[in-house]
PDB file of C-alpha atoms in Angstrom:
ATOM      1  CA  UNK A   1      93.087 121.529  97.948  1.00 94.00           C
ATOM      2  CA  UNK A   2      90.521 118.792  97.251  1.00 95.00           C
ATOM      3  CA  UNK A   3      91.014 115.921  99.703  1.00 95.00           C
ATOM      4  CA  UNK A   4      89.314 112.526  99.860  1.00 92.00           C
ATOM      5  CA  UNK A   5      89.351 110.563 103.133  1.00 93.00           C
ATOM      6  CA  UNK A   6      88.487 106.855 102.988  1.00 89.00           C
ATOM      7  CA  UNK A   7      87.477 104.914 106.108  1.00 89.00           C
ATOM      8  CA  UNK A   8      85.087 102.111 107.007  1.00 82.00           C
ATOM      9  CA  UNK A   9      83.939 100.404 110.162  1.00 79.00           C
ATOM     10  CA  UNK A  10      82.059 101.295 113.299  1.00 81.00           C
ATOM     11  CA  UNK A  11      81.258 104.784 114.504  1.00 86.00           C
ATOM     12  CA  UNK A  12      84.480 104.679 116.534  1.00 86.00           C
ATOM     13  CA  UNK A  13      86.461 103.924 113.373  1.00 86.00           C
ATOM     14  CA  UNK A  14      84.853 106.733 111.372  1.00 91.00           C
ATOM     15  CA  UNK A  15      84.624 109.496 113.993  1.00 94.00           C
ATOM     16  CA  UNK A  16      88.348 110.446 114.085  1.00 94.00           C
ATOM     17  CA  UNK A  17      88.314 110.882 110.312  1.00 95.00           C
ATOM     18  CA  UNK A  18      85.177 113.009 110.413  1.00 97.00           C
ATOM     19  CA  UNK A  19      87.008 115.210 112.935  1.00 97.00           C
ATOM     20  CA  UNK A  20      89.984 115.341 110.551  1.00 96.00           C
ATOM     21  CA  UNK A  21      87.627 116.286 107.698  1.00 97.00           C
ATOM     22  CA  UNK A  22      86.069 119.076 109.770  1.00 98.00           C
ATOM     23  CA  UNK A  23      89.529 120.432 110.634  1.00 98.00           C
ATOM     24  CA  UNK A  24      90.704 120.279 107.032  1.00 97.00           C
ATOM     25  CA  UNK A  25      87.552 122.064 105.876  1.00 98.00           C
ATOM     26  CA  UNK A  26      88.115 124.759 108.530  1.00 98.00           C
ATOM     27  CA  UNK A  27      91.609 125.195 107.078  1.00 98.00           C
ATOM     28  CA  UNK A  28      90.050 125.930 103.686  1.00 97.00           C
ATOM     29  CA  UNK A  29      90.169 122.533 101.973  1.00 97.00           C
ATOM     30  CA  UNK A  30      87.369 120.831 100.028  1.00 96.00           C
ATOM     31  CA  UNK A  31      86.947 117.458 101.784  1.00 96.00           C
ATOM     32  CA  UNK A  32      84.936 114.353 100.866  1.00 95.00           C
ATOM     33  CA  UNK A  33      84.571 111.453 103.301  1.00 94.00           C
ATOM     34  CA  UNK A  34      84.096 107.969 101.804  1.00 90.00           C
ATOM     35  CA  UNK A  35      82.426 105.582 104.245  1.00 90.00           C
ATOM     36  CA  UNK A  36      79.279 103.538 104.865  1.00 85.00           C
ATOM     37  CA  UNK A  37      75.964 104.944 103.630  1.00 87.00           C
ATOM     38  CA  UNK A  38      74.487 104.566 107.119  1.00 85.00           C
ATOM     39  CA  UNK A  39      76.604 107.521 108.301  1.00 90.00           C
ATOM     40  CA  UNK A  40      75.252 109.987 105.697  1.00 92.00           C
ATOM     41  CA  UNK A  41      72.887 111.906 108.057  1.00 94.00           C
ATOM     42  CA  UNK A  42      75.544 112.134 110.779  1.00 94.00           C
ATOM     43  CA  UNK A  43      78.240 113.376 108.384  1.00 96.00           C
ATOM     44  CA  UNK A  44      75.810 115.859 106.784  1.00 95.00           C
ATOM     45  CA  UNK A  45      75.294 117.548 110.178  1.00 97.00           C
ATOM     46  CA  UNK A  46      78.946 118.616 110.026  1.00 97.00           C
ATOM     47  CA  UNK A  47      78.655 119.935 106.470  1.00 96.00           C
ATOM     48  CA  UNK A  48      81.138 117.419 105.064  1.00 97.00           C
ATOM     49  CA  UNK A  49      80.636 115.940 101.597  1.00 95.00           C
ATOM     50  CA  UNK A  50      79.965 112.204 101.767  1.00 94.00           C
ATOM     51  CA  UNK A  51      80.519 109.528  99.130  1.00 90.00           C
ATOM     52  CA  UNK A  52      78.736 106.442 100.483  1.00 89.00           C
ATOM     53  CA  UNK A  53      80.490 103.069 100.629  1.00 72.00           C
ATOM     54  CA  UNK A  54      82.125 102.394  97.270  1.00 60.00           C
ATOM     55  CA  UNK A  55      84.958 104.485  95.931  1.00 53.00           C
ATOM     56  CA  UNK A  56      84.019 106.124  92.626  1.00 56.00           C
ATOM     57  CA  UNK A  57      87.109 106.193  90.380  1.00 56.00           C
ATOM     58  CA  UNK A  58      85.722 109.123  88.370  1.00 64.00           C
ATOM     59  CA  UNK A  59      85.218 111.112  91.580  1.00 66.00           C
ATOM     60  CA  UNK A  60      88.754 110.426  92.804  1.00 65.00           C
ATOM     61  CA  UNK A  61      90.291 111.694  89.548  1.00 72.00           C
ATOM     62  CA  UNK A  62      89.458 115.289  90.487  1.00 80.00           C
ATOM     63  CA  UNK A  63      91.074 115.280  93.956  1.00 85.00           C
ATOM     64  CA  UNK A  64      94.552 116.550  94.852  1.00 91.00           C
ATOM     65  CA  UNK A  65      95.251 114.214  97.782  1.00 90.00           C
ATOM     66  CA  UNK A  66      93.858 110.981  99.273  1.00 87.00           C
ATOM     67  CA  UNK A  67      93.928 110.126 102.988  1.00 89.00           C
ATOM     68  CA  UNK A  68      93.122 106.523 103.934  1.00 88.00           C
ATOM     69  CA  UNK A  69      92.481 105.015 107.344  1.00 85.00           C
ATOM     70  CA  UNK A  70      93.631 101.467 108.146  1.00 83.00           C
ATOM     71  CA  UNK A  71      90.055 100.308 107.444  1.00 78.00           C
ATOM     72  CA  UNK A  72      89.572 102.340 104.246  1.00 74.00           C
ATOM     73  CA  UNK A  73      90.041  99.778 101.506  1.00 75.00           C
ATOM     74  CA  UNK A  74      91.044 100.636  97.968  1.00 77.00           C
ATOM     75  CA  UNK A  75      91.780 104.349  98.181  1.00 79.00           C
ATOM     76  CA  UNK A  76      95.584 104.010  98.246  1.00 84.00           C
ATOM     77  CA  UNK A  77      95.557 101.656  95.275  1.00 84.00           C
ATOM     78  CA  UNK A  78      93.274 103.943  93.266  1.00 81.00           C
ATOM     79  CA  UNK A  79      95.405 106.982  94.107  1.00 85.00           C
ATOM     80  CA  UNK A  80      98.602 105.179  93.105  1.00 89.00           C
ATOM     81  CA  UNK A  81      97.075 104.088  89.809  1.00 86.00           C
ATOM     82  CA  UNK A  82      95.976 107.668  89.058  1.00 85.00           C
ATOM     83  CA  UNK A  83      99.226 109.301  90.237  1.00 91.00           C
ATOM     84  CA  UNK A  84      97.539 111.211  93.075  1.00 90.00           C
ATOM     85  CA  UNK A  85      99.483 111.816  96.329  1.00 92.00           C
ATOM     86  CA  UNK A  86      98.153 109.632  99.139  1.00 91.00           C
ATOM     87  CA  UNK A  87      98.905 108.804 102.759  1.00 88.00           C
ATOM     88  CA  UNK A  88      97.639 106.792 105.712  1.00 86.00           C
ATOM     89  CA  UNK A  89      96.260 108.582 108.768  1.00 86.00           C
ATOM     90  CA  UNK A  90      96.166 106.526 111.955  1.00 82.00           C
ATOM     91  CA  UNK A  91      94.431 107.995 115.051  1.00 79.00           C
ATOM     92  CA  UNK A  92      96.588 106.029 117.507  1.00 73.00           C
ATOM     93  CA  UNK A  93     100.382 106.175 117.884  1.00 66.00           C
ATOM     94  CA  UNK A  94     101.747 103.059 116.145  1.00 67.00           C
ATOM     95  CA  UNK A  95     105.333 104.262 115.696  1.00 69.00           C
ATOM     96  CA  UNK A  96     107.358 104.000 118.917  1.00 70.00           C
ATOM     97  CA  UNK A  97     108.811 107.192 120.365  1.00 71.00           C
ATOM     98  CA  UNK A  98     110.893 107.976 123.416  1.00 69.00           C
ATOM     99  CA  UNK A  99     107.796 109.117 125.306  1.00 69.00           C
ATOM    100  CA  UNK A 100     105.465 106.373 124.036  1.00 66.00           C
ATOM    101  CA  UNK A 101     107.400 103.182 123.230  1.00 66.00           C
ATOM    102  CA  UNK A 102     104.498 100.831 122.458  1.00 66.00           C
ATOM    103  CA  UNK A 103     100.766 101.058 121.896  1.00 61.00           C
ATOM    104  CA  UNK A 104     100.207  97.304 122.064  1.00 62.00           C
ATOM    105  CA  UNK A 105     102.618  96.364 124.826  1.00 63.00           C
ATOM    106  CA  UNK A 106     103.289  99.253 127.206  1.00 59.00           C
ATOM    107  CA  UNK A 107     106.843  99.169 128.499  1.00 56.00           C
ATOM    108  CA  UNK A 108     107.950 100.573 131.814  1.00 58.00           C
ATOM    109  CA  UNK A 109     111.224 101.793 130.395  1.00 58.00           C
ATOM    110  CA  UNK A 110     111.883 104.611 128.006  1.00 57.00           C
ATOM    111  CA  UNK A 111     113.422 104.231 124.566  1.00 56.00           C
ATOM    112  CA  UNK A 112     116.335 106.588 125.035  1.00 60.00           C
ATOM    113  CA  UNK A 113     115.002 109.071 127.551  1.00 59.00           C
ATOM    114  CA  UNK A 114     116.520 109.229 130.975  1.00 61.00           C
ATOM    115  CA  UNK A 115     114.316 109.442 134.004  1.00 56.00           C
ATOM    116  CA  UNK A 116     114.005 112.962 135.349  1.00 55.00           C
ATOM    117  CA  UNK A 117     113.119 111.863 138.888  1.00 51.00           C
TER     118      UNK A 117
END
């Protein structure tokens, strides 16, 4: 599968998506990472294809799936327009669970789990 990952920001914003790209490539997928041009040498060390900064609509037309980070602007809209499956990938748990109720405001109580102690 050809996958495009779109993310922008600092090294800390881009690094989780480079790791995702490396894992997807190891699983046999053809992955392109869209991000700032300044990261080209770093991304090249991992053997990942890099499309610097601006999303090329002609390039996206040949992919099977688009993955966008919260900072990756425009990829979801382009994918929707072209009828390509797309999703968000967030490297921190935003959805509350029984084990991890809140990323932004840690609670001392569980959301449905009883204490084992």
